[in-house]
Amino acid sequence: MAAGGGIDPISQFQIKPIVPLRPFGLDLSFSNASLFMALTVAAVSLIMVYGSSQRATVPGRLQSLAEIIYEFVASTVTGVMGKQGMVFFPFVFSLFMFVLMANMLGMIPGAFTVTSHIIVTAAFAFLVIGVVLVYGIMKHGSHFFGLFVPSGVPGWLLPFMVLIEAVSFVSRPISLSLRLFGNMLAGHIALKVFGGFVVALLAGGGIGYVIAPLPLLLAIALTALEFLVAFLQAYVFAILTCVYLNDALHPGH
Amino acid sequence: MDATAAKYLGAGLACLGMGLAAIGVGSIFGNFLSGALRNPSAADGQFGRAFIGAALAEGLGIFCFVVALVLMFVL
């Protein structure tokens, strides 16, 4: 963070090594990104393992939290893919919990947001599309490629339709990863920019002291919005994963 | 024109696309709400679909944002 008025909104996304490890010229340092990924996994495990260990008939707070999340994701999965979709439930649930917890941990002031790095979200998106391809081809064989051939299209139009469907399929991992990455990045930059306004106005003095509360109020409102976005993007990621996996389950149009 | 000036102009122009994506998202949720008010019992079943549509529309706005960021910080 620079002193004075010039606050760099991008510096919060810098990856800093905590424990430098460089075997064979590879950079395998334990960085702040690795730390927050480990914290995310630890928090998710704590909520789910400890929440489900009591198994009380009348659930306590943590157990009802775990049950609510479970039923929420389960209803999303069955709503999009039907009952057979529950084979993908562990996969979708893990993705949802990791993205949600990473987004929420990132909202702690000074914390590092794992999902604001395109490499993390792109890894998830390519994992999802990889599962769709592998499962679809294993289950349906060449019939899976019927996904690209919509039925009831006149013959002369078919080559264009196949091309469009193929392009739309290829662009899925790109849009899936960019959506999560862009939302988290944009939100955190906006928070930092409005925080920077407050500091700059106070540093200016005079009339600045009168105007400074306005961006502060806006920053508070934006923080509330960011919590909503953090949940919503995890939900959107999970439901789009379900939609794409549904193509692997039921490829026919 | 100065290259830096052109970069900032391009980033500003890219932000117009985010406003257009906002029209799309607003139209989706507006129509969802008007349909839900007409037939509230059917609204819950279509909740997920409204979000899929909103996510697809919003994704295009995010592309514009990424273009603006690339112009300002990468190029």
mmCIF file of C-alpha atoms in Angstrom:
data_model
loop_
_atom_site.group_PDB
_atom_site.id
_atom_site.type_symbol
_atom_site.label_atom_id
_atom_site.label_comp_id
_atom_site.label_asym_id
_atom_site.label_seq_id
_atom_site.Cartn_x
_atom_site.Cartn_y
_atom_site.Cartn_z
ATOM 1 C CA MET A 1 0.000 0.000 0.000
ATOM 2 C CA ALA A 2 1.482 3.287 -1.101
ATOM 3 C CA ALA A 3 1.631 6.219 1.256
ATOM 4 C CA GLY A 4 -0.425 9.352 0.587
ATOM 5 C CA GLY A 5 -3.231 9.607 -1.945
ATOM 6 C CA GLY A 6 -2.018 7.082 -4.532
ATOM 7 C CA ILE A 7 -3.408 3.689 -3.458
ATOM 8 C CA ASP A 8 -2.800 0.923 -5.923
ATOM 9 C CA PRO A 9 -5.992 -1.184 -6.205
ATOM 10 C CA ILE A 10 -4.111 -4.071 -7.832
ATOM 11 C CA SER A 11 -1.448 -4.690 -5.166
ATOM 12 C CA GLN A 12 -3.896 -6.712 -3.033
ATOM 13 C CA PHE A 13 -3.815 -9.503 -5.625
ATOM 14 C CA GLN A 14 -0.038 -9.939 -5.465
ATOM 15 C CA ILE A 15 1.165 -13.447 -4.643
ATOM 16 C CA LYS A 16 3.914 -13.298 -2.021
ATOM 17 C CA PRO A 17 5.874 -16.415 -1.085
ATOM 18 C CA ILE A 18 5.776 -17.221 2.633
ATOM 19 C CA VAL A 19 8.011 -20.309 2.616
ATOM 20 C CA PRO A 20 10.237 -20.191 -0.503
ATOM 21 C CA LEU A 21 10.735 -23.620 -2.065
ATOM 22 C CA ARG A 22 12.602 -23.929 -5.326
ATOM 23 C CA PRO A 23 13.498 -27.554 -6.050
ATOM 24 C CA PHE A 24 14.889 -28.205 -9.573
ATOM 25 C CA GLY A 25 14.257 -24.602 -10.638
ATOM 26 C CA LEU A 26 10.492 -24.985 -10.139
ATOM 27 C CA ASP A 27 8.775 -22.363 -8.017
ATOM 28 C CA LEU A 28 6.819 -24.416 -5.478
ATOM 29 C CA SER A 29 6.835 -21.767 -2.751
ATOM 30 C CA PHE A 30 4.127 -21.846 -0.102
ATOM 31 C CA SER A 31 2.556 -18.468 -0.915
ATOM 32 C CA ASN A 32 -0.319 -16.474 0.548
ATOM 33 C CA ALA A 33 -2.512 -18.066 -2.168
ATOM 34 C CA SER A 34 -1.602 -21.553 -0.907
ATOM 35 C CA LEU A 35 -2.227 -20.432 2.673
ATOM 36 C CA PHE A 36 -5.734 -19.221 1.883
ATOM 37 C CA MET A 37 -6.545 -22.323 -0.180
ATOM 38 C CA ALA A 38 -5.502 -24.441 2.825
ATOM 39 C CA LEU A 39 -7.589 -22.223 5.127
ATOM 40 C CA THR A 40 -10.581 -22.609 2.783
ATOM 41 C CA VAL A 41 -10.331 -26.402 2.801
ATOM 42 C CA ALA A 42 -9.859 -26.381 6.585
ATOM 43 C CA ALA A 43 -12.920 -24.159 7.133
ATOM 44 C CA VAL A 44 -15.119 -26.263 4.812
ATOM 45 C CA SER A 45 -13.952 -29.491 6.473
ATOM 46 C CA LEU A 46 -14.551 -28.044 9.930
ATOM 47 C CA ILE A 47 -18.121 -26.971 9.120
ATOM 48 C CA MET A 48 -19.090 -30.196 7.360
ATOM 49 C CA VAL A 49 -17.233 -32.782 9.503
ATOM 50 C CA TYR A 50 -17.966 -31.199 12.864
ATOM 51 C CA GLY A 51 -21.486 -30.202 11.788
ATOM 52 C CA SER A 52 -22.367 -33.750 10.775
ATOM 53 C CA SER A 53 -20.600 -35.490 13.676
ATOM 54 C CA GLN A 54 -23.311 -34.740 16.288
ATOM 55 C CA ARG A 55 -26.225 -36.267 14.331
ATOM 56 C CA ALA A 56 -28.761 -34.837 16.748
ATOM 57 C CA THR A 57 -32.477 -35.162 15.993
ATOM 58 C CA VAL A 58 -32.856 -31.523 16.947
ATOM 59 C CA PRO A 59 -29.883 -29.962 15.142
ATOM 60 C CA GLY A 60 -27.664 -27.348 16.749
ATOM 61 C CA ARG A 61 -26.532 -24.240 14.898
ATOM 62 C CA LEU A 62 -23.582 -25.787 13.075
ATOM 63 C CA GLN A 63 -25.503 -28.936 12.195
ATOM 64 C CA SER A 64 -28.426 -26.982 10.741
ATOM 65 C CA LEU A 65 -25.960 -24.874 8.735
ATOM 66 C CA ALA A 66 -24.453 -28.058 7.291
ATOM 67 C CA GLU A 67 -27.935 -29.499 6.625
ATOM 68 C CA ILE A 68 -29.192 -26.318 4.955
ATOM 69 C CA ILE A 69 -26.176 -26.185 2.625
ATOM 70 C CA TYR A 70 -26.506 -29.892 1.831
ATOM 71 C CA GLU A 71 -30.206 -29.635 0.978
ATOM 72 C CA PHE A 72 -29.696 -26.431 -0.996
ATOM 73 C CA VAL A 73 -27.061 -28.012 -3.237
ATOM 74 C CA ALA A 74 -28.989 -31.299 -3.456
ATOM 75 C CA SER A 75 -32.140 -29.498 -4.632
ATOM 76 C CA THR A 76 -30.095 -27.557 -7.199
ATOM 77 C CA VAL A 77 -28.533 -30.773 -8.518
ATOM 78 C CA THR A 78 -31.819 -32.721 -8.742
ATOM 79 C CA GLY A 79 -33.624 -29.678 -10.140
ATOM 80 C CA VAL A 80 -31.280 -29.432 -13.124
ATOM 81 C CA MET A 81 -30.218 -33.056 -13.707
ATOM 82 C CA GLY A 82 -33.011 -35.091 -12.139
ATOM 83 C CA LYS A 83 -32.516 -38.011 -9.732
ATOM 84 C CA GLN A 84 -29.674 -39.568 -11.764
ATOM 85 C CA GLY A 85 -27.731 -36.352 -11.320
ATOM 86 C CA MET A 86 -26.990 -37.272 -7.712
ATOM 87 C CA VAL A 87 -23.941 -39.273 -8.923
ATOM 88 C CA PHE A 88 -22.340 -35.854 -9.463
ATOM 89 C CA PHE A 89 -23.484 -34.487 -6.116
ATOM 90 C CA PRO A 90 -20.104 -34.880 -4.291
ATOM 91 C CA PHE A 91 -18.323 -33.122 -7.161
ATOM 92 C CA VAL A 92 -20.760 -30.201 -7.372
ATOM 93 C CA PHE A 93 -20.930 -29.897 -3.578
ATOM 94 C CA SER A 94 -17.127 -29.748 -3.229
ATOM 95 C CA LEU A 95 -16.866 -27.121 -5.965
ATOM 96 C CA PHE A 96 -19.678 -25.043 -4.452
ATOM 97 C CA MET A 97 -18.270 -25.185 -0.924
ATOM 98 C CA PHE A 98 -14.729 -24.357 -2.006
ATOM 99 C CA VAL A 99 -15.766 -21.407 -4.172
ATOM 100 C CA LEU A 100 -18.207 -20.107 -1.543
ATOM 101 C CA MET A 101 -15.707 -20.361 1.303
ATOM 102 C CA ALA A 102 -12.875 -18.868 -0.784
ATOM 103 C CA ASN A 103 -15.114 -15.915 -1.724
ATOM 104 C CA MET A 104 -16.248 -15.420 1.866
ATOM 105 C CA LEU A 105 -12.734 -15.651 3.338
ATOM 106 C CA GLY A 106 -11.655 -13.100 0.739
ATOM 107 C CA MET A 107 -14.182 -10.642 2.202
ATOM 108 C CA ILE A 108 -12.201 -10.459 5.488
ATOM 109 C CA PRO A 109 -10.251 -7.176 5.294
ATOM 110 C CA GLY A 110 -6.640 -7.820 4.396
ATOM 111 C CA ALA A 111 -7.326 -11.399 3.330
ATOM 112 C CA PHE A 112 -6.297 -12.845 -0.003
ATOM 113 C CA THR A 113 -9.079 -13.859 -2.430
ATOM 114 C CA VAL A 114 -8.130 -17.158 -4.027
ATOM 115 C CA THR A 115 -10.894 -16.961 -6.661
ATOM 116 C CA SER A 116 -9.713 -13.560 -7.920
ATOM 117 C CA HIS A 117 -6.930 -15.368 -9.785
ATOM 118 C CA ILE A 118 -7.790 -16.626 -13.253
ATOM 119 C CA ILE A 119 -5.527 -19.665 -12.887
ATOM 120 C CA VAL A 120 -7.639 -20.994 -9.989
ATOM 121 C CA THR A 121 -11.011 -20.447 -11.666
ATOM 122 C CA ALA A 122 -9.698 -21.704 -15.018
ATOM 123 C CA ALA A 123 -8.454 -24.895 -13.351
ATOM 124 C CA PHE A 124 -11.969 -25.453 -11.937
ATOM 125 C CA ALA A 125 -13.661 -24.685 -15.262
ATOM 126 C CA PHE A 126 -11.405 -27.034 -17.222
ATOM 127 C CA LEU A 127 -11.929 -29.716 -14.569
ATOM 128 C CA VAL A 128 -15.708 -29.383 -15.054
ATOM 129 C CA ILE A 129 -15.484 -29.565 -18.852
ATOM 130 C CA GLY A 130 -13.011 -32.449 -18.569
ATOM 131 C CA VAL A 131 -15.469 -34.378 -16.403
ATOM 132 C CA VAL A 132 -18.258 -33.625 -18.918
ATOM 133 C CA LEU A 133 -16.158 -34.924 -21.831
ATOM 134 C CA VAL A 134 -14.776 -38.021 -20.082
ATOM 135 C CA TYR A 135 -18.098 -39.044 -18.501
ATOM 136 C CA GLY A 136 -20.110 -38.273 -21.647
ATOM 137 C CA ILE A 137 -17.822 -40.296 -23.939
ATOM 138 C CA MET A 138 -17.521 -43.164 -21.407
ATOM 139 C CA LYS A 139 -21.277 -43.412 -20.914
ATOM 140 C CA HIS A 140 -22.595 -42.670 -24.414
ATOM 141 C CA GLY A 141 -19.604 -43.301 -26.710
ATOM 142 C CA SER A 142 -19.914 -41.572 -30.070
ATOM 143 C CA HIS A 143 -23.551 -40.815 -29.276
ATOM 144 C CA PHE A 144 -22.223 -38.050 -26.997
ATOM 145 C CA PHE A 145 -21.305 -35.999 -30.074
ATOM 146 C CA GLY A 146 -25.007 -35.851 -30.919
ATOM 147 C CA LEU A 147 -24.800 -32.908 -28.530
ATOM 148 C CA PHE A 148 -23.429 -30.876 -31.420
ATOM 149 C CA VAL A 149 -26.156 -31.939 -33.882
ATOM 150 C CA PRO A 150 -29.485 -30.333 -33.001
ATOM 151 C CA SER A 151 -32.487 -32.273 -34.283
ATOM 152 C CA GLY A 152 -35.130 -30.815 -36.604
ATOM 153 C CA VAL A 153 -32.749 -28.522 -38.495
ATOM 154 C CA PRO A 154 -32.905 -28.369 -42.330
ATOM 155 C CA GLY A 155 -29.916 -30.090 -43.988
ATOM 156 C CA TRP A 156 -28.358 -27.011 -45.549
ATOM 157 C CA LEU A 157 -28.319 -25.261 -42.171
ATOM 158 C CA LEU A 158 -26.817 -28.209 -40.285
ATOM 159 C CA PRO A 159 -23.060 -27.482 -40.885
ATOM 160 C CA PHE A 160 -23.493 -23.966 -39.501
ATOM 161 C CA MET A 161 -25.471 -25.231 -36.509
ATOM 162 C CA VAL A 162 -22.794 -27.838 -35.723
ATOM 163 C CA LEU A 163 -20.137 -25.126 -35.960
ATOM 164 C CA ILE A 164 -22.096 -22.804 -33.677
ATOM 165 C CA GLU A 165 -22.753 -25.577 -31.140
ATOM 166 C CA ALA A 166 -19.056 -26.552 -31.179
ATOM 167 C CA VAL A 167 -17.943 -22.936 -30.644
ATOM 168 C CA SER A 168 -20.463 -22.556 -27.835
ATOM 169 C CA PHE A 169 -19.138 -25.743 -26.196
ATOM 170 C CA VAL A 170 -15.507 -24.632 -26.467
ATOM 171 C CA SER A 171 -16.264 -21.191 -25.037
ATOM 172 C CA ARG A 172 -17.925 -22.687 -21.935
ATOM 173 C CA PRO A 173 -14.780 -23.165 -19.826
ATOM 174 C CA ILE A 174 -13.627 -19.655 -20.814
ATOM 175 C CA SER A 175 -16.878 -17.970 -19.801
ATOM 176 C CA LEU A 176 -17.241 -20.114 -16.663
ATOM 177 C CA SER A 177 -13.771 -19.162 -15.400
ATOM 178 C CA LEU A 178 -13.864 -15.511 -16.501
ATOM 179 C CA ARG A 179 -17.243 -14.904 -14.822
ATOM 180 C CA LEU A 180 -16.091 -15.912 -11.349
ATOM 181 C CA PHE A 181 -12.660 -14.314 -11.757
ATOM 182 C CA GLY A 182 -14.049 -11.058 -13.166
ATOM 183 C CA ASN A 183 -16.718 -10.696 -10.501
ATOM 184 C CA MET A 184 -14.335 -11.203 -7.595
ATOM 185 C CA LEU A 185 -11.625 -9.014 -9.144
ATOM 186 C CA ALA A 186 -14.052 -6.198 -9.986
ATOM 187 C CA GLY A 187 -15.633 -6.237 -6.533
ATOM 188 C CA HIS A 188 -12.346 -6.090 -4.662
ATOM 189 C CA ILE A 189 -10.953 -3.367 -6.930
ATOM 190 C CA ALA A 190 -14.119 -1.286 -6.409
ATOM 191 C CA LEU A 191 -13.834 -1.649 -2.614
ATOM 192 C CA LYS A 192 -10.185 -0.610 -2.688
ATOM 193 C CA VAL A 193 -10.881 2.368 -4.993
ATOM 194 C CA PHE A 194 -13.637 3.713 -2.708
ATOM 195 C CA GLY A 195 -11.455 3.137 0.360
ATOM 196 C CA GLY A 196 -8.719 5.063 -1.455
ATOM 197 C CA PHE A 197 -11.122 7.999 -2.025
ATOM 198 C CA VAL A 198 -11.667 8.298 1.732
ATOM 199 C CA VAL A 199 -7.929 8.303 2.453
ATOM 200 C CA ALA A 200 -7.205 10.795 -0.331
ATOM 201 C CA LEU A 201 -9.984 13.173 0.793
ATOM 202 C CA LEU A 202 -8.838 13.070 4.425
ATOM 203 C CA ALA A 203 -5.232 13.638 3.352
ATOM 204 C CA GLY A 204 -6.374 16.668 1.337
ATOM 205 C CA GLY A 205 -7.938 18.244 4.438
ATOM 206 C CA GLY A 206 -10.324 21.255 4.397
ATOM 207 C CA ILE A 207 -13.492 20.469 2.420
ATOM 208 C CA GLY A 208 -12.278 16.869 2.168
ATOM 209 C CA TYR A 209 -13.318 16.213 5.774
ATOM 210 C CA VAL A 210 -16.922 17.094 4.802
ATOM 211 C CA ILE A 211 -17.041 14.921 1.664
ATOM 212 C CA ALA A 212 -15.066 11.922 3.017
ATOM 213 C CA PRO A 213 -18.053 10.178 4.735
ATOM 214 C CA LEU A 214 -19.837 9.824 1.357
ATOM 215 C CA PRO A 215 -17.379 7.340 -0.207
ATOM 216 C CA LEU A 216 -17.125 5.652 3.196
ATOM 217 C CA LEU A 217 -20.892 5.006 3.202
ATOM 218 C CA LEU A 218 -20.676 3.779 -0.378
ATOM 219 C CA ALA A 219 -17.825 1.438 0.561
ATOM 220 C CA ILE A 220 -19.994 -0.038 3.345
ATOM 221 C CA ALA A 221 -22.879 -0.561 0.908
ATOM 222 C CA LEU A 222 -20.471 -2.116 -1.607
ATOM 223 C CA THR A 223 -19.191 -4.501 1.080
ATOM 224 C CA ALA A 224 -22.758 -5.718 1.655
ATOM 225 C CA LEU A 225 -23.198 -6.122 -2.102
ATOM 226 C CA GLU A 226 -19.926 -8.044 -2.294
ATOM 227 C CA PHE A 227 -21.168 -10.569 0.278
ATOM 228 C CA LEU A 228 -24.226 -11.107 -1.921
ATOM 229 C CA VAL A 229 -22.024 -11.461 -5.020
ATOM 230 C CA ALA A 230 -19.697 -13.884 -3.182
ATOM 231 C CA PHE A 231 -22.636 -16.208 -2.503
ATOM 232 C CA LEU A 232 -24.322 -15.638 -5.862
ATOM 233 C CA GLN A 233 -21.214 -16.418 -7.899
ATOM 234 C CA ALA A 234 -20.669 -19.669 -6.002
ATOM 235 C CA TYR A 235 -24.327 -20.560 -6.726
ATOM 236 C CA VAL A 236 -24.019 -19.595 -10.400
ATOM 237 C CA PHE A 237 -20.820 -21.635 -10.696
ATOM 238 C CA ALA A 238 -22.544 -24.664 -9.163
ATOM 239 C CA ILE A 239 -25.712 -24.376 -11.260
ATOM 240 C CA LEU A 240 -23.797 -23.890 -14.522
ATOM 241 C CA THR A 241 -21.675 -26.917 -13.606
ATOM 242 C CA CYS A 242 -24.956 -28.843 -13.224
ATOM 243 C CA VAL A 243 -26.194 -27.600 -16.606
ATOM 244 C CA TYR A 244 -22.971 -28.677 -18.332
ATOM 245 C CA LEU A 245 -22.914 -32.046 -16.532
ATOM 246 C CA ASN A 246 -26.529 -32.542 -17.626
ATOM 247 C CA ASP A 247 -25.246 -32.565 -21.221
ATOM 248 C CA ALA A 248 -22.983 -35.474 -20.291
ATOM 249 C CA LEU A 249 -25.890 -37.347 -18.665
ATOM 250 C CA HIS A 250 -28.506 -36.668 -21.350
ATOM 251 C CA PRO A 251 -26.724 -35.634 -24.566
ATOM 252 C CA GLY A 252 -29.752 -36.071 -26.875
ATOM 253 C CA HIS A 253 -31.613 -32.920 -27.878
ATOM 254 C CA MET B 1 -2.847 10.111 -30.760
ATOM 255 C CA ASP B 2 -0.681 9.247 -27.818
ATOM 256 C CA ALA B 3 -0.632 5.472 -27.176
ATOM 257 C CA THR B 4 -1.387 5.839 -23.443
ATOM 258 C CA ALA B 5 -4.313 8.130 -24.169
ATOM 259 C CA ALA B 6 -5.682 5.636 -26.680
ATOM 260 C CA LYS B 7 -5.327 2.864 -24.067
ATOM 261 C CA TYR B 8 -7.381 4.769 -21.499
ATOM 262 C CA LEU B 9 -9.979 5.746 -24.119
ATOM 263 C CA GLY B 10 -10.282 2.082 -25.107
ATOM 264 C CA ALA B 11 -10.719 1.039 -21.484
ATOM 265 C CA GLY B 12 -13.454 3.652 -21.061
ATOM 266 C CA LEU B 13 -15.207 2.525 -24.243
ATOM 267 C CA ALA B 14 -15.042 -1.106 -23.074
ATOM 268 C CA CYS B 15 -16.970 -0.096 -19.963
ATOM 269 C CA LEU B 16 -19.955 0.858 -22.185
ATOM 270 C CA GLY B 17 -20.434 -2.867 -22.754
ATOM 271 C CA MET B 18 -20.878 -3.393 -19.023
ATOM 272 C CA GLY B 19 -23.799 -0.963 -19.076
ATOM 273 C CA LEU B 20 -25.357 -2.890 -21.964
ATOM 274 C CA ALA B 21 -24.956 -6.149 -20.016
ATOM 275 C CA ALA B 22 -26.745 -4.430 -17.125
ATOM 276 C CA ILE B 23 -29.738 -3.830 -19.432
ATOM 277 C CA GLY B 24 -29.755 -7.548 -20.225
ATOM 278 C CA VAL B 25 -29.611 -8.622 -16.568
ATOM 279 C CA GLY B 26 -32.301 -6.106 -15.638
ATOM 280 C CA SER B 27 -34.559 -7.327 -18.423
ATOM 281 C CA ILE B 28 -34.166 -10.958 -17.297
ATOM 282 C CA PHE B 29 -34.972 -10.275 -13.649
ATOM 283 C CA GLY B 30 -37.726 -7.813 -14.536
ATOM 284 C CA ASN B 31 -39.451 -10.381 -16.714
ATOM 285 C CA PHE B 32 -38.887 -13.093 -14.119
ATOM 286 C CA LEU B 33 -40.475 -10.929 -11.458
ATOM 287 C CA SER B 34 -43.472 -9.963 -13.574
ATOM 288 C CA GLY B 35 -44.026 -13.629 -14.425
ATOM 289 C CA ALA B 36 -43.570 -14.630 -10.797
ATOM 290 C CA LEU B 37 -46.148 -12.088 -9.650
ATOM 291 C CA ARG B 38 -48.684 -13.448 -12.129
ATOM 292 C CA ASN B 39 -48.116 -17.046 -11.101
ATOM 293 C CA PRO B 40 -46.269 -17.200 -7.758
ATOM 294 C CA SER B 41 -46.651 -20.976 -7.419
ATOM 295 C CA ALA B 42 -44.565 -21.564 -10.561
ATOM 296 C CA ALA B 43 -41.872 -19.060 -9.592
ATOM 297 C CA ASP B 44 -39.759 -21.308 -7.364
ATOM 298 C CA GLY B 45 -39.266 -23.888 -10.106
ATOM 299 C CA GLN B 46 -37.906 -21.286 -12.511
ATOM 300 C CA PHE B 47 -35.615 -19.569 -10.007
ATOM 301 C CA GLY B 48 -32.524 -21.465 -11.170
ATOM 302 C CA ARG B 49 -33.251 -20.719 -14.814
ATOM 303 C CA ALA B 50 -33.525 -16.995 -14.124
ATOM 304 C CA PHE B 51 -30.078 -17.133 -12.564
ATOM 305 C CA ILE B 52 -28.621 -19.104 -15.477
ATOM 306 C CA GLY B 53 -29.888 -16.436 -17.877
ATOM 307 C CA ALA B 54 -28.605 -13.654 -15.663
ATOM 308 C CA ALA B 55 -25.217 -15.360 -15.356
ATOM 309 C CA LEU B 56 -24.911 -15.725 -19.132
ATOM 310 C CA ALA B 57 -25.854 -12.079 -19.722
ATOM 311 C CA GLU B 58 -23.574 -10.901 -16.947
ATOM 312 C CA GLY B 59 -20.679 -12.953 -18.278
ATOM 313 C CA LEU B 60 -20.629 -10.821 -21.434
ATOM 314 C CA GLY B 61 -20.371 -7.689 -19.311
ATOM 315 C CA ILE B 62 -17.499 -9.304 -17.419
ATOM 316 C CA PHE B 63 -15.717 -9.866 -20.736
ATOM 317 C CA CYS B 64 -15.884 -6.098 -21.324
ATOM 318 C CA PHE B 65 -14.467 -5.527 -17.852
ATOM 319 C CA VAL B 66 -11.611 -7.935 -18.527
ATOM 320 C CA VAL B 67 -10.887 -6.135 -21.822
ATOM 321 C CA ALA B 68 -10.716 -2.841 -19.913
ATOM 322 C CA LEU B 69 -8.378 -4.367 -17.312
ATOM 323 C CA VAL B 70 -6.132 -5.856 -19.971
ATOM 324 C CA LEU B 71 -5.918 -2.465 -21.688
ATOM 325 C CA MET B 72 -5.059 -0.657 -18.457
ATOM 326 C CA PHE B 73 -2.699 -3.057 -16.704
ATOM 327 C CA VAL B 74 -1.398 -5.665 -19.144
ATOM 328 C CA LEU B 75 -0.824 -4.022 -22.538
#
